[in-house]
PDB file of C-alpha atoms in Angstrom:
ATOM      1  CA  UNK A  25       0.000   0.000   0.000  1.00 64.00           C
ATOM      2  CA  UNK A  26       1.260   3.592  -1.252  1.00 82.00           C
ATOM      3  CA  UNK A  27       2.114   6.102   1.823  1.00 88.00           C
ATOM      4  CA  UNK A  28      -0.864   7.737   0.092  1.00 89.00           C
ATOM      5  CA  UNK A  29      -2.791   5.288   0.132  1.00 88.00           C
ATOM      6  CA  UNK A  30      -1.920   4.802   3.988  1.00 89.00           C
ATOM      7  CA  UNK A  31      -2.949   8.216   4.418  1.00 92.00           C
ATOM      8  CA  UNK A  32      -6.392   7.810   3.345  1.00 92.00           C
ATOM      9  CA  UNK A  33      -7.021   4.456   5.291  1.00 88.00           C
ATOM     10  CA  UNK A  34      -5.858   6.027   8.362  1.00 93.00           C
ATOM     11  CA  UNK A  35      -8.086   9.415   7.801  1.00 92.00           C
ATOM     12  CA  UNK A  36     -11.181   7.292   6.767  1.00 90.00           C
ATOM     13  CA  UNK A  37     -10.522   4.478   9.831  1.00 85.00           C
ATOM     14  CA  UNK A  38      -9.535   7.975  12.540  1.00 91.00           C
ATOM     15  CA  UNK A  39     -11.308  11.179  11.294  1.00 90.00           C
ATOM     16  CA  UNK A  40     -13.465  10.641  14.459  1.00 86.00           C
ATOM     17  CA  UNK A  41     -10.988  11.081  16.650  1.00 90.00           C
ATOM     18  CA  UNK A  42      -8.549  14.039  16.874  1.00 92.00           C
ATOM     19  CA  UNK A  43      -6.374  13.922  14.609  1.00 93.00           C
ATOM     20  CA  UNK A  44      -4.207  16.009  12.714  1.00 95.00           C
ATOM     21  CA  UNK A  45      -1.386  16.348   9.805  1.00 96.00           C
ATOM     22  CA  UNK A  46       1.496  15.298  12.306  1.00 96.00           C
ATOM     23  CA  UNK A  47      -0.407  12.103  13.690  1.00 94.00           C
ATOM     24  CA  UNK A  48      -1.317  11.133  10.187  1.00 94.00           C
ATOM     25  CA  UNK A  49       2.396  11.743   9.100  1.00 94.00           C
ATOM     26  CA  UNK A  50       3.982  10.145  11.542  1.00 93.00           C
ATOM     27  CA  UNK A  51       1.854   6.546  10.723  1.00 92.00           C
ATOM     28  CA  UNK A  52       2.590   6.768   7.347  1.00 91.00           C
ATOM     29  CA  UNK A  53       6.344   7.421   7.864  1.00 90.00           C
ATOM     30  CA  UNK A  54       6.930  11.200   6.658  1.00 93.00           C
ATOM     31  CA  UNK A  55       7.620  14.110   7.361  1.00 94.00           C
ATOM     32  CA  UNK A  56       4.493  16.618   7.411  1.00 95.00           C
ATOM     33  CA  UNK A  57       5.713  18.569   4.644  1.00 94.00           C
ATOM     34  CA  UNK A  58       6.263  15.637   2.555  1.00 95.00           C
ATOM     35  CA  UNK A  59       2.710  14.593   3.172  1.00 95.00           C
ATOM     36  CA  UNK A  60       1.199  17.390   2.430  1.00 94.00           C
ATOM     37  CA  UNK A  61       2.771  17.768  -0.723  1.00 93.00           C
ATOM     38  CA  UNK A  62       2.365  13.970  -1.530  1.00 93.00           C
ATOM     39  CA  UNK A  63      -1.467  13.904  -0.622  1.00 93.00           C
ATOM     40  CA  UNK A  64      -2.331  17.041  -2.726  1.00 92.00           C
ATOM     41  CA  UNK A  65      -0.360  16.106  -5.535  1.00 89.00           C
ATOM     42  CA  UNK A  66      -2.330  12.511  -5.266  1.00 89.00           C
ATOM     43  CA  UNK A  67      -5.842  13.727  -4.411  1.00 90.00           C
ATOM     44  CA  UNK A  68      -6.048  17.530  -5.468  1.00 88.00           C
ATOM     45  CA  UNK A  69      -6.918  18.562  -1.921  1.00 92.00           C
ATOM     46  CA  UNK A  70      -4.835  19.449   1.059  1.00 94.00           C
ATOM     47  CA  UNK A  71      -4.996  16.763   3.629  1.00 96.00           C
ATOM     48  CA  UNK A  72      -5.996  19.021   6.213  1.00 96.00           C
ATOM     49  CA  UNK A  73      -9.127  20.503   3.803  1.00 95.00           C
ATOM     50  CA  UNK A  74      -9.640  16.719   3.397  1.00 95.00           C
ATOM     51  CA  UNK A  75      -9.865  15.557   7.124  1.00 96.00           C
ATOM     52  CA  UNK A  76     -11.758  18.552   8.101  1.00 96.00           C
ATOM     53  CA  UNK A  77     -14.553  18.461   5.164  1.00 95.00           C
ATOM     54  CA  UNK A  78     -14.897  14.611   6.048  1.00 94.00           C
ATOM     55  CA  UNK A  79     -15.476  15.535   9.746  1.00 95.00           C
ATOM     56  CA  UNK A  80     -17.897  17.874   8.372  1.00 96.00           C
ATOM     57  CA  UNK A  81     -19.921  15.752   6.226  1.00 95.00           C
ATOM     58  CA  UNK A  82     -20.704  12.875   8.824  1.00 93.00           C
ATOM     59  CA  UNK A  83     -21.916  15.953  11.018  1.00 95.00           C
ATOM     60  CA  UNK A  84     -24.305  17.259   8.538  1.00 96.00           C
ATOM     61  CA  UNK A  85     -25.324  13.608   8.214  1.00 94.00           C
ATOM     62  CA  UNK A  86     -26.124  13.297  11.513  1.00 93.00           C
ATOM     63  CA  UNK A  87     -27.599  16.644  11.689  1.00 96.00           C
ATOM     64  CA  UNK A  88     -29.962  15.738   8.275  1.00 94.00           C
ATOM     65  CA  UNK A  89     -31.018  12.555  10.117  1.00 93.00           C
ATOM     66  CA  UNK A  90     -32.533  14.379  13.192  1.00 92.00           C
ATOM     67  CA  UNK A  91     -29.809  15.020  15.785  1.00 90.00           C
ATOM     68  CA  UNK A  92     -31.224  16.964  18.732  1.00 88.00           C
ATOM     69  CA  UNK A  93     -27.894  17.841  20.389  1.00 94.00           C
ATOM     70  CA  UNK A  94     -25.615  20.189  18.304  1.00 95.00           C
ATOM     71  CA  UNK A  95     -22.940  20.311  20.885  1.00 96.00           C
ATOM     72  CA  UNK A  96     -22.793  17.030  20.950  1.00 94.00           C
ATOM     73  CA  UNK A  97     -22.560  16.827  16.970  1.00 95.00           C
ATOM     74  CA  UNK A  98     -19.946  19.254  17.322  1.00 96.00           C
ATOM     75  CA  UNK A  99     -17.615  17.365  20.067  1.00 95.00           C
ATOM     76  CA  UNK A 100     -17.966  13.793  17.904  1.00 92.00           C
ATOM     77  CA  UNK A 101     -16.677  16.089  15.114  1.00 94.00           C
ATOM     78  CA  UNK A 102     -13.407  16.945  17.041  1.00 94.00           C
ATOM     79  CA  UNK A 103     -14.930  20.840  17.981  1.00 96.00           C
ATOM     80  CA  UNK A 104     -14.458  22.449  21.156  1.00 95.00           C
ATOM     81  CA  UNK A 105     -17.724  24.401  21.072  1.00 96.00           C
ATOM     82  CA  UNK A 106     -21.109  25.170  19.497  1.00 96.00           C
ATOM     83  CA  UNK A 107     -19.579  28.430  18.112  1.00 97.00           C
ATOM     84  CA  UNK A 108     -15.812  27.099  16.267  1.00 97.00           C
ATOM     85  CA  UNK A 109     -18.257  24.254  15.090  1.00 97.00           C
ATOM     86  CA  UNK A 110     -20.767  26.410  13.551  1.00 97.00           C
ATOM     87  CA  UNK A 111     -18.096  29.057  12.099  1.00 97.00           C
ATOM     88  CA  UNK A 112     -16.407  25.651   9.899  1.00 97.00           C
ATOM     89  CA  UNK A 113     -20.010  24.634   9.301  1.00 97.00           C
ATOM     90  CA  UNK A 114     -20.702  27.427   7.409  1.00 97.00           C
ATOM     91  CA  UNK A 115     -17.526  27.932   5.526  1.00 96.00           C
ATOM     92  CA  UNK A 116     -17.759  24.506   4.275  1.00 96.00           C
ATOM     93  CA  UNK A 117     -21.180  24.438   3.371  1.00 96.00           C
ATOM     94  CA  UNK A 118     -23.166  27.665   3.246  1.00 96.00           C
ATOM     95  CA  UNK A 119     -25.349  26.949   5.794  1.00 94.00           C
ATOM     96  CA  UNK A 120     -25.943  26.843   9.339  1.00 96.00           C
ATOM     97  CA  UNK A 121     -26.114  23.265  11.409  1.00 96.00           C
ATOM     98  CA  UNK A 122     -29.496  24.310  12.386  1.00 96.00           C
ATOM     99  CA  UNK A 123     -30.755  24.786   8.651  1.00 96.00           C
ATOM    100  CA  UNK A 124     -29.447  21.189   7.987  1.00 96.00           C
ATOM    101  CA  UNK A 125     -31.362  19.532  10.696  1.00 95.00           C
ATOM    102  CA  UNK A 126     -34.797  21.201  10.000  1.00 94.00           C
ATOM    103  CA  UNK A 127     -34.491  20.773   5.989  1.00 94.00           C
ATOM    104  CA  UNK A 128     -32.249  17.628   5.630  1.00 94.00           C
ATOM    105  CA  UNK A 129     -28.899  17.988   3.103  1.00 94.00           C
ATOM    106  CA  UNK A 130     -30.498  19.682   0.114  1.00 90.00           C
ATOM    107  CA  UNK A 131     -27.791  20.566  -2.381  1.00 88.00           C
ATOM    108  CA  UNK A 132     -24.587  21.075  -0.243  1.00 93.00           C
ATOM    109  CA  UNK A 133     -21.844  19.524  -1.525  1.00 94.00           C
ATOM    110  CA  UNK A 134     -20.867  16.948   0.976  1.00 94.00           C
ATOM    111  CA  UNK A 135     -17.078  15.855   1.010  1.00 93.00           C
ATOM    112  CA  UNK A 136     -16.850  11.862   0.023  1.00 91.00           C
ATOM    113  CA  UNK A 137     -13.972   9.103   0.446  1.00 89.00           C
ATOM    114  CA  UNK A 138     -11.586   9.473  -2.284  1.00 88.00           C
ATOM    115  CA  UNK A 139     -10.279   6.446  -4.076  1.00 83.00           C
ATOM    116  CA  UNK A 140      -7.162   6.678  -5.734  1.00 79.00           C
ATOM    117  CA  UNK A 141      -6.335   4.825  -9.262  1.00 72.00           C
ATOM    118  CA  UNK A 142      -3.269   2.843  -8.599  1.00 61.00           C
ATOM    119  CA  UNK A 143      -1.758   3.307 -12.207  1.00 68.00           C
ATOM    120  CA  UNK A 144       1.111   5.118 -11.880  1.00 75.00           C
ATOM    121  CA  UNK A 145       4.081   6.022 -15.106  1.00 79.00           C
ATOM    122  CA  UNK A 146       7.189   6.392 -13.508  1.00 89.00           C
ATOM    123  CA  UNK A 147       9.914   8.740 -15.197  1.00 91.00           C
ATOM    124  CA  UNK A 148      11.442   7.136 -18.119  1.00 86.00           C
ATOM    125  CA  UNK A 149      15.243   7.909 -17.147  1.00 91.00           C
ATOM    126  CA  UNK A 150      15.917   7.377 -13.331  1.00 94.00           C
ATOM    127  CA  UNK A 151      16.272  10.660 -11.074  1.00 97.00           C
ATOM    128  CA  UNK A 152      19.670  11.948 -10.190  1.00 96.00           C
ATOM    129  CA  UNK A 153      20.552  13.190  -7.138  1.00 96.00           C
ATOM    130  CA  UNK A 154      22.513  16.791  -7.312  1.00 95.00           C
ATOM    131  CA  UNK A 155      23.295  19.915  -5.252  1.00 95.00           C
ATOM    132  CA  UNK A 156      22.721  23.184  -6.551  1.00 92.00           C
ATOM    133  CA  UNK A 157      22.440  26.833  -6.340  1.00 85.00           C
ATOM    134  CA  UNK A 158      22.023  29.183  -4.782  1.00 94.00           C
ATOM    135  CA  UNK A 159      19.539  30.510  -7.166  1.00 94.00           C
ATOM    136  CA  UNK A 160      17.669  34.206  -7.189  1.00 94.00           C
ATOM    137  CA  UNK A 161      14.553  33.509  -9.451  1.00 95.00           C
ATOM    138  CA  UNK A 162      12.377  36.401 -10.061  1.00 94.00           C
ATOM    139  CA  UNK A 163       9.223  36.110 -12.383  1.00 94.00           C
ATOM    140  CA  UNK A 164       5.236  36.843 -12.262  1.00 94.00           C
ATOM    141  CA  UNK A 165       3.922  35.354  -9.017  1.00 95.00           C
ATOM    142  CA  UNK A 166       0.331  34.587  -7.626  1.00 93.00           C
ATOM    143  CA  UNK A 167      -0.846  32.802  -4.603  1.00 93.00           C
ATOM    144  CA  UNK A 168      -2.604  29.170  -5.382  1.00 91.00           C
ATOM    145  CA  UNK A 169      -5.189  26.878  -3.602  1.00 85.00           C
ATOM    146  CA  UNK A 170      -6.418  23.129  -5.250  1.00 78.00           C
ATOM    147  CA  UNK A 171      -9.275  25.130  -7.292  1.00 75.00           C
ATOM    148  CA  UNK A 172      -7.067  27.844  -8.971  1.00 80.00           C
ATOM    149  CA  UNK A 173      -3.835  26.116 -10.551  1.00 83.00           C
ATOM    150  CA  UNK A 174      -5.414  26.190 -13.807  1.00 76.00           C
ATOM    151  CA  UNK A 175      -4.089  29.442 -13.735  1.00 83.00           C
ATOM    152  CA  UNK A 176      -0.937  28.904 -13.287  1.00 88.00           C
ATOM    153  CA  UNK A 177      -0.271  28.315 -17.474  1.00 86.00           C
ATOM    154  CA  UNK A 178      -1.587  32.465 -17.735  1.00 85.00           C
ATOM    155  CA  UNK A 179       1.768  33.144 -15.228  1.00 90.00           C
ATOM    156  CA  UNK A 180       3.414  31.861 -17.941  1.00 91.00           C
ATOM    157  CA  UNK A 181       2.128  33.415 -21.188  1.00 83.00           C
ATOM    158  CA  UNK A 182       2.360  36.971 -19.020  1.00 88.00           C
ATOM    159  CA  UNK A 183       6.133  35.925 -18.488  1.00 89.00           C
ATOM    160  CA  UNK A 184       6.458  35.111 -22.255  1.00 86.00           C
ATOM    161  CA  UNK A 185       5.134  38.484 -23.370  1.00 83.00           C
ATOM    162  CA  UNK A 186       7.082  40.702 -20.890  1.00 86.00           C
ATOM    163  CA  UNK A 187      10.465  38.941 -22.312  1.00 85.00           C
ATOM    164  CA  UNK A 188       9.329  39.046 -25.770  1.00 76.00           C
ATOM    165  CA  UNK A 189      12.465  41.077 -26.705  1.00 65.00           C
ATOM    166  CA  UNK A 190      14.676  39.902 -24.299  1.00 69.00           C
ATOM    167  CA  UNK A 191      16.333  37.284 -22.568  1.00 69.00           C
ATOM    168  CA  UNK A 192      15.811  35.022 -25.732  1.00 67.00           C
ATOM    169  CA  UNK A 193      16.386  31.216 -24.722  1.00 73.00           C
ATOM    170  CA  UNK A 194      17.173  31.909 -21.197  1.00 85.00           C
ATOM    171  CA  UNK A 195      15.980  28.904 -19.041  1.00 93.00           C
ATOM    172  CA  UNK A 196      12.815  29.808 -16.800  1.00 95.00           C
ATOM    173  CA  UNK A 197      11.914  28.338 -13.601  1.00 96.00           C
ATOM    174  CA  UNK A 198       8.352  27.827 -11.815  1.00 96.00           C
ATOM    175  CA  UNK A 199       9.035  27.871  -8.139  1.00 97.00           C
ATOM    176  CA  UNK A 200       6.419  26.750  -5.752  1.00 96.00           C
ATOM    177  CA  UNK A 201       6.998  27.672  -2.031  1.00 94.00           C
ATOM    178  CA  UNK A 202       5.492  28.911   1.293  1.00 93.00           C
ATOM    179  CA  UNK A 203       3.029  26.048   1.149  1.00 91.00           C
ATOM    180  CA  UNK A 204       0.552  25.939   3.725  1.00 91.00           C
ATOM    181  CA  UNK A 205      -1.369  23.113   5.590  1.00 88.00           C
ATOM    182  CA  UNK A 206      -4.300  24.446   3.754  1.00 89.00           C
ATOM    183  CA  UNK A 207      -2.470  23.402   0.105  1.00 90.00           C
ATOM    184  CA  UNK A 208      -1.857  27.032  -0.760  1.00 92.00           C
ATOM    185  CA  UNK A 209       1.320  27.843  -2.011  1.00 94.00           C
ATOM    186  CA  UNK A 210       3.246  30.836  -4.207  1.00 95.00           C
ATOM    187  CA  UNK A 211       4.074  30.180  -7.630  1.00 96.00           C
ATOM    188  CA  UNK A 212       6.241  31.665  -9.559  1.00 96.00           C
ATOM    189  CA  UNK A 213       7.223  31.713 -13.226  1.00 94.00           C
ATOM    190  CA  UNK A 214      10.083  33.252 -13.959  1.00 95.00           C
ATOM    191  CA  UNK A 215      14.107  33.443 -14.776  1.00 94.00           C
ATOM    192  CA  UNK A 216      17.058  33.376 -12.839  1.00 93.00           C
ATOM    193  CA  UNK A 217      18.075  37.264 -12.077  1.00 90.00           C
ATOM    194  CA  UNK A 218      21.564  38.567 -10.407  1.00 87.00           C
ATOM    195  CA  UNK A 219      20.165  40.959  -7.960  1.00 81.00           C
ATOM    196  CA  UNK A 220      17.127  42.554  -6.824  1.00 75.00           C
ATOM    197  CA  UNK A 221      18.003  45.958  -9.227  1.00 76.00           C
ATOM    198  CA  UNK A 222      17.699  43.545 -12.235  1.00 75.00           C
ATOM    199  CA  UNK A 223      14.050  43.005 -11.168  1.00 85.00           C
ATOM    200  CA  UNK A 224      11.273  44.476 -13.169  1.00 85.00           C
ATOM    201  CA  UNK A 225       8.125  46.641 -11.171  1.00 87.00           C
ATOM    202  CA  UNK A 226       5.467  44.049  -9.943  1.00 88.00           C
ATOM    203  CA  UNK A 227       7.239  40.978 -10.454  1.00 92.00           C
ATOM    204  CA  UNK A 228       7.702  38.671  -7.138  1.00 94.00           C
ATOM    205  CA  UNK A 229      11.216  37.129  -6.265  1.00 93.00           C
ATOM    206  CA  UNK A 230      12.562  34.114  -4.699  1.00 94.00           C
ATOM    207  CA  UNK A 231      15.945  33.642  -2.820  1.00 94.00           C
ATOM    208  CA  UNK A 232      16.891  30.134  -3.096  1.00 94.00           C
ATOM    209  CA  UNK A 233      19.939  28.524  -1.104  1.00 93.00           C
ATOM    210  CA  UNK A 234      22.137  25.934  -1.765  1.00 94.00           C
ATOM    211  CA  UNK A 235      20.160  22.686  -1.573  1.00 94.00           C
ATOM    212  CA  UNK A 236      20.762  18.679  -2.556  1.00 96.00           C
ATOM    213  CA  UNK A 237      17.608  17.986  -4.834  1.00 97.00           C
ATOM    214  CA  UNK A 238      16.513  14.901  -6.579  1.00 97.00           C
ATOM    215  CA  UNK A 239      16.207  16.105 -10.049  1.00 97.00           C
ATOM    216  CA  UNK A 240      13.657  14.432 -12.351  1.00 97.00           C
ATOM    217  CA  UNK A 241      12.642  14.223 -16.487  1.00 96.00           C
ATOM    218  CA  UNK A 242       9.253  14.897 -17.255  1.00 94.00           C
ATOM    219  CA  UNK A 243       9.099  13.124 -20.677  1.00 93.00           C
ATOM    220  CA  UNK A 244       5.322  13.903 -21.855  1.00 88.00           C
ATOM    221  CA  UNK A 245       3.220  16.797 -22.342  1.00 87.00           C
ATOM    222  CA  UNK A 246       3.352  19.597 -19.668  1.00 87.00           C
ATOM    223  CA  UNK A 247      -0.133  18.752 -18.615  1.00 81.00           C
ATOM    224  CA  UNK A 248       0.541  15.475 -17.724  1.00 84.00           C
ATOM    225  CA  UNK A 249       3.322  17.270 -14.698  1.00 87.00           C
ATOM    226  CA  UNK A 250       1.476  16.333 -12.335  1.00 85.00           C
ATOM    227  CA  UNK A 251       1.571  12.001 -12.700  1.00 86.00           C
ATOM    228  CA  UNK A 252       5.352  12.582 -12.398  1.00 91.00           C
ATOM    229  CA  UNK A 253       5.022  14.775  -9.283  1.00 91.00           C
ATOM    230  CA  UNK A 254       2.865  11.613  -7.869  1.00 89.00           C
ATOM    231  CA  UNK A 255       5.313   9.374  -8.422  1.00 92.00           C
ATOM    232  CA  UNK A 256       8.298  11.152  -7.313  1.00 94.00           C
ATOM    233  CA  UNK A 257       6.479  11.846  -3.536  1.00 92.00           C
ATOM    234  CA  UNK A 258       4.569   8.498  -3.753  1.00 90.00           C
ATOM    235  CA  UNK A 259       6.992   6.165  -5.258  1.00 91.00           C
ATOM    236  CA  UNK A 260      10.391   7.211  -5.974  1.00 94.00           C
ATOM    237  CA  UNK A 261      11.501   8.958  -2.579  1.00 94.00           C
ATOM    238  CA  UNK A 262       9.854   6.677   0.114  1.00 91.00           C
ATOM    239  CA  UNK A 263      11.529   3.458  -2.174  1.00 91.00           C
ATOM    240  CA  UNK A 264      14.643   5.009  -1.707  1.00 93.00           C
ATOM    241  CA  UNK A 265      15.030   6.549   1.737  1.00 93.00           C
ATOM    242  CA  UNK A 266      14.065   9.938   0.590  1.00 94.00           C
ATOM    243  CA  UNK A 267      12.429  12.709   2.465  1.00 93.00           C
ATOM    244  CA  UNK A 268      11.250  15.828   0.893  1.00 94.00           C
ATOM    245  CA  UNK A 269      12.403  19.198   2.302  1.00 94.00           C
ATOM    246  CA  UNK A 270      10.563  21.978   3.131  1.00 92.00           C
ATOM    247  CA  UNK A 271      12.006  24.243   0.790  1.00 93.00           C
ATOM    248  CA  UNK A 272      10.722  25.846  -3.036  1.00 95.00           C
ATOM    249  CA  UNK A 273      10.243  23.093  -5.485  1.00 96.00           C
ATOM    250  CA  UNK A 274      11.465  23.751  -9.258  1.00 96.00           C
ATOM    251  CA  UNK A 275      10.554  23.570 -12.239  1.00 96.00           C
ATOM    252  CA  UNK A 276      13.401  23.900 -15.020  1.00 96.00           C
ATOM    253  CA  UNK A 277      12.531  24.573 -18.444  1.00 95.00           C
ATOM    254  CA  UNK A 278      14.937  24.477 -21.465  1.00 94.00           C
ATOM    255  CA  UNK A 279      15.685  25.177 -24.555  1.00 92.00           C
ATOM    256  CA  UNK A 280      13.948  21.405 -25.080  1.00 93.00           C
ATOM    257  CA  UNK A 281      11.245  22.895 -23.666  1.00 91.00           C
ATOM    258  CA  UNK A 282       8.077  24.044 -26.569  1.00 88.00           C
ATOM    259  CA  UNK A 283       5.734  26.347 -24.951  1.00 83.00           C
ATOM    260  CA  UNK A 284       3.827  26.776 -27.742  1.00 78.00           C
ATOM    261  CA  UNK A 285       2.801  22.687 -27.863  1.00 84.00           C
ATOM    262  CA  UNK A 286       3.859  21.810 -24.353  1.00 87.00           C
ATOM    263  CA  UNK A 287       6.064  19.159 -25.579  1.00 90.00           C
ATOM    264  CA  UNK A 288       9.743  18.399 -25.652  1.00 93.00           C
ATOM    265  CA  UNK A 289      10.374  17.705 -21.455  1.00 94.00           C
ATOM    266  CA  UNK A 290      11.243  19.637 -18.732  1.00 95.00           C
ATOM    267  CA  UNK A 291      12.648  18.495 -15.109  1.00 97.00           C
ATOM    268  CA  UNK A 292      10.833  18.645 -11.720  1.00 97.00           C
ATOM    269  CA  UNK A 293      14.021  19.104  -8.781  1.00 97.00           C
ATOM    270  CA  UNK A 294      12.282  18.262  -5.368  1.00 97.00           C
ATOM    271  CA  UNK A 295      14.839  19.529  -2.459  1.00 96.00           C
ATOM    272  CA  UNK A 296      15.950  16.989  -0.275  1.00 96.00           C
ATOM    273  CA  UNK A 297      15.591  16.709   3.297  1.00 92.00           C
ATOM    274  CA  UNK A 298      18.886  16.438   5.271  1.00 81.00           C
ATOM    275  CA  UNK A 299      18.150  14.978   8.840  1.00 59.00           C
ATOM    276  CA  UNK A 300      21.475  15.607   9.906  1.00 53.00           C
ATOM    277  CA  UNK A 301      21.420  19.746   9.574  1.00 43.00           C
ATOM    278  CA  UNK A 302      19.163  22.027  10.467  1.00 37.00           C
ATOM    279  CA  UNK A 303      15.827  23.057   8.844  1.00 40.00           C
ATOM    280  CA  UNK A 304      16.890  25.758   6.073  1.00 39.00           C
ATOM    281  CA  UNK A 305      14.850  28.866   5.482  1.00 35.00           C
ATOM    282  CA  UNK A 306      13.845  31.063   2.247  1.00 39.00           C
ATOM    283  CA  UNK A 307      12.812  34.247   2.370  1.00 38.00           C
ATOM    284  CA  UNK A 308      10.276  35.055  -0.445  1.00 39.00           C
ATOM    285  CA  UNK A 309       9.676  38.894  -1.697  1.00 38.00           C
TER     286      UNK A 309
END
């Protein structure tokens, strides 16, 4: 069984209890940042979204089928109170508990069991292990939840048309960091620059340090990135003693690289945990 897999037993068998992103971690055999950016990559949710909507969801069932005592809904769902229950209620699901229990489910959009498909391509050439920078990448930046990353391609055609006339084959770089438990996270396409003055008005920037990664090939189209992110987190790093670090994750693009078909490759470089050192920091601007 996949440590995503895992994951998603241990949620479905323990979201009754309370339970968080550490406990779930620490059954499956990761770090929490690994996890997090395993199960999203795998599901398309944040694990903590996840756990919280499936909390949710046997609640309004229980509310739908009559329950008389809300607190009491509330405390089985792993809430401290009437009111913190009540406040997630209704960001969740538009409603309050009491409108559930006097007119049933209606059309909210309860949160189901996910069941993952176990196919899984792994990278055609096996992933090298290197160290590298450090790296100043500066580009057009937006923050990014589960529901939005479909607009993560636009970063890239505003890129393209701000370095129309410049910087001609230059390799470019999309840079995800400060990731949340939530499964936000920055992105940034962009180029490497040599200092902050070289840095156009608006555009964000990213100081990377030196770091060992585990550099991958993506062989197929560009919208097929994310099967090879799946694999590396699922597959590849746990088979080999690998943790993920909590650090930006690249993107490297080439002159390979075709953005107007999305062919010709590109390579994923996932920084590499180092349990011997201390935790590293990047400071995003």
């Amino acid at each position: 069984m996949s440590a995503a897999h895992r994951a998603l037993w241990y949620i479905e068998s323990h979201h009754a209890e309370p339970i968080g992103l550490a406990d779930v971690a620490r059954v499956v055999g990761l770090s929490p940042f690994h996890l997090s950016r395993l199960f999203q990559a795998a599901t398309g949710t944040a694990l903590v979204r996840y756990l919280r909507g499936r909390r949710l969801s046997q609640a309004a069932r229980q509310l739908a089928g009559g329950a008389e005592d809300i607190l009491k809904v509330a405390l089985d769902a792993c809430y401290a109170s009437h009111a913190t229950f009540t406040r997630a209620f209704g960001e969740q699901f538009g409603r309050t508990p009491e409108h559930v229990r006097a007119h049933g489910l209606g059309d909210i959009a309860l949160v189901e069991a996910i069941k993952l498909d176990d196919v899984v391509v792994p990278c055609a050439q096996p992933p090298r292990i290197q160290t590298a920078g450090p790296l100043q990448v500066a580009g057009i930046g937006a923050r990014h939840h589960a529901a939005s990353v479909a607009g993560i391609p636009s970063q890239w055609q505003a890129l393209a048309l701000a370095l129309q006339c410049t910087h001609a084959g230059a390799v470019r770089y999309g840079v995800c960091c400060n990731s949340d438990a939530e499964g936000g996270f920055d992105y940034i396409a962009g180029i490497e620059v040599a200092d902050a003055s070289a840095v156009p008005p608006g555009w964000q920037r990213v100081r990377i340090p030196a770091q060992r990664y585990v550099v991958a090939w993506h062989a197929g189209h560009i919208s097929a990135i994310r099967s090879t992110w799946y694999w590396l987190l699922n597959h590849y790093l746990p088979m080999a003693g690998l943790s993920l670090a909590d650090g930006p994750e690249l993107e490297r693009y080439d002159a390979r690289f075709d953005a107007t078909t999305g062919h010709g490759g590109m390579q994923i470089w996932l920084p590499l945990a180092d349990p011997t050192s201390c935790k590293e920091t990047t400071a995003c601007a």
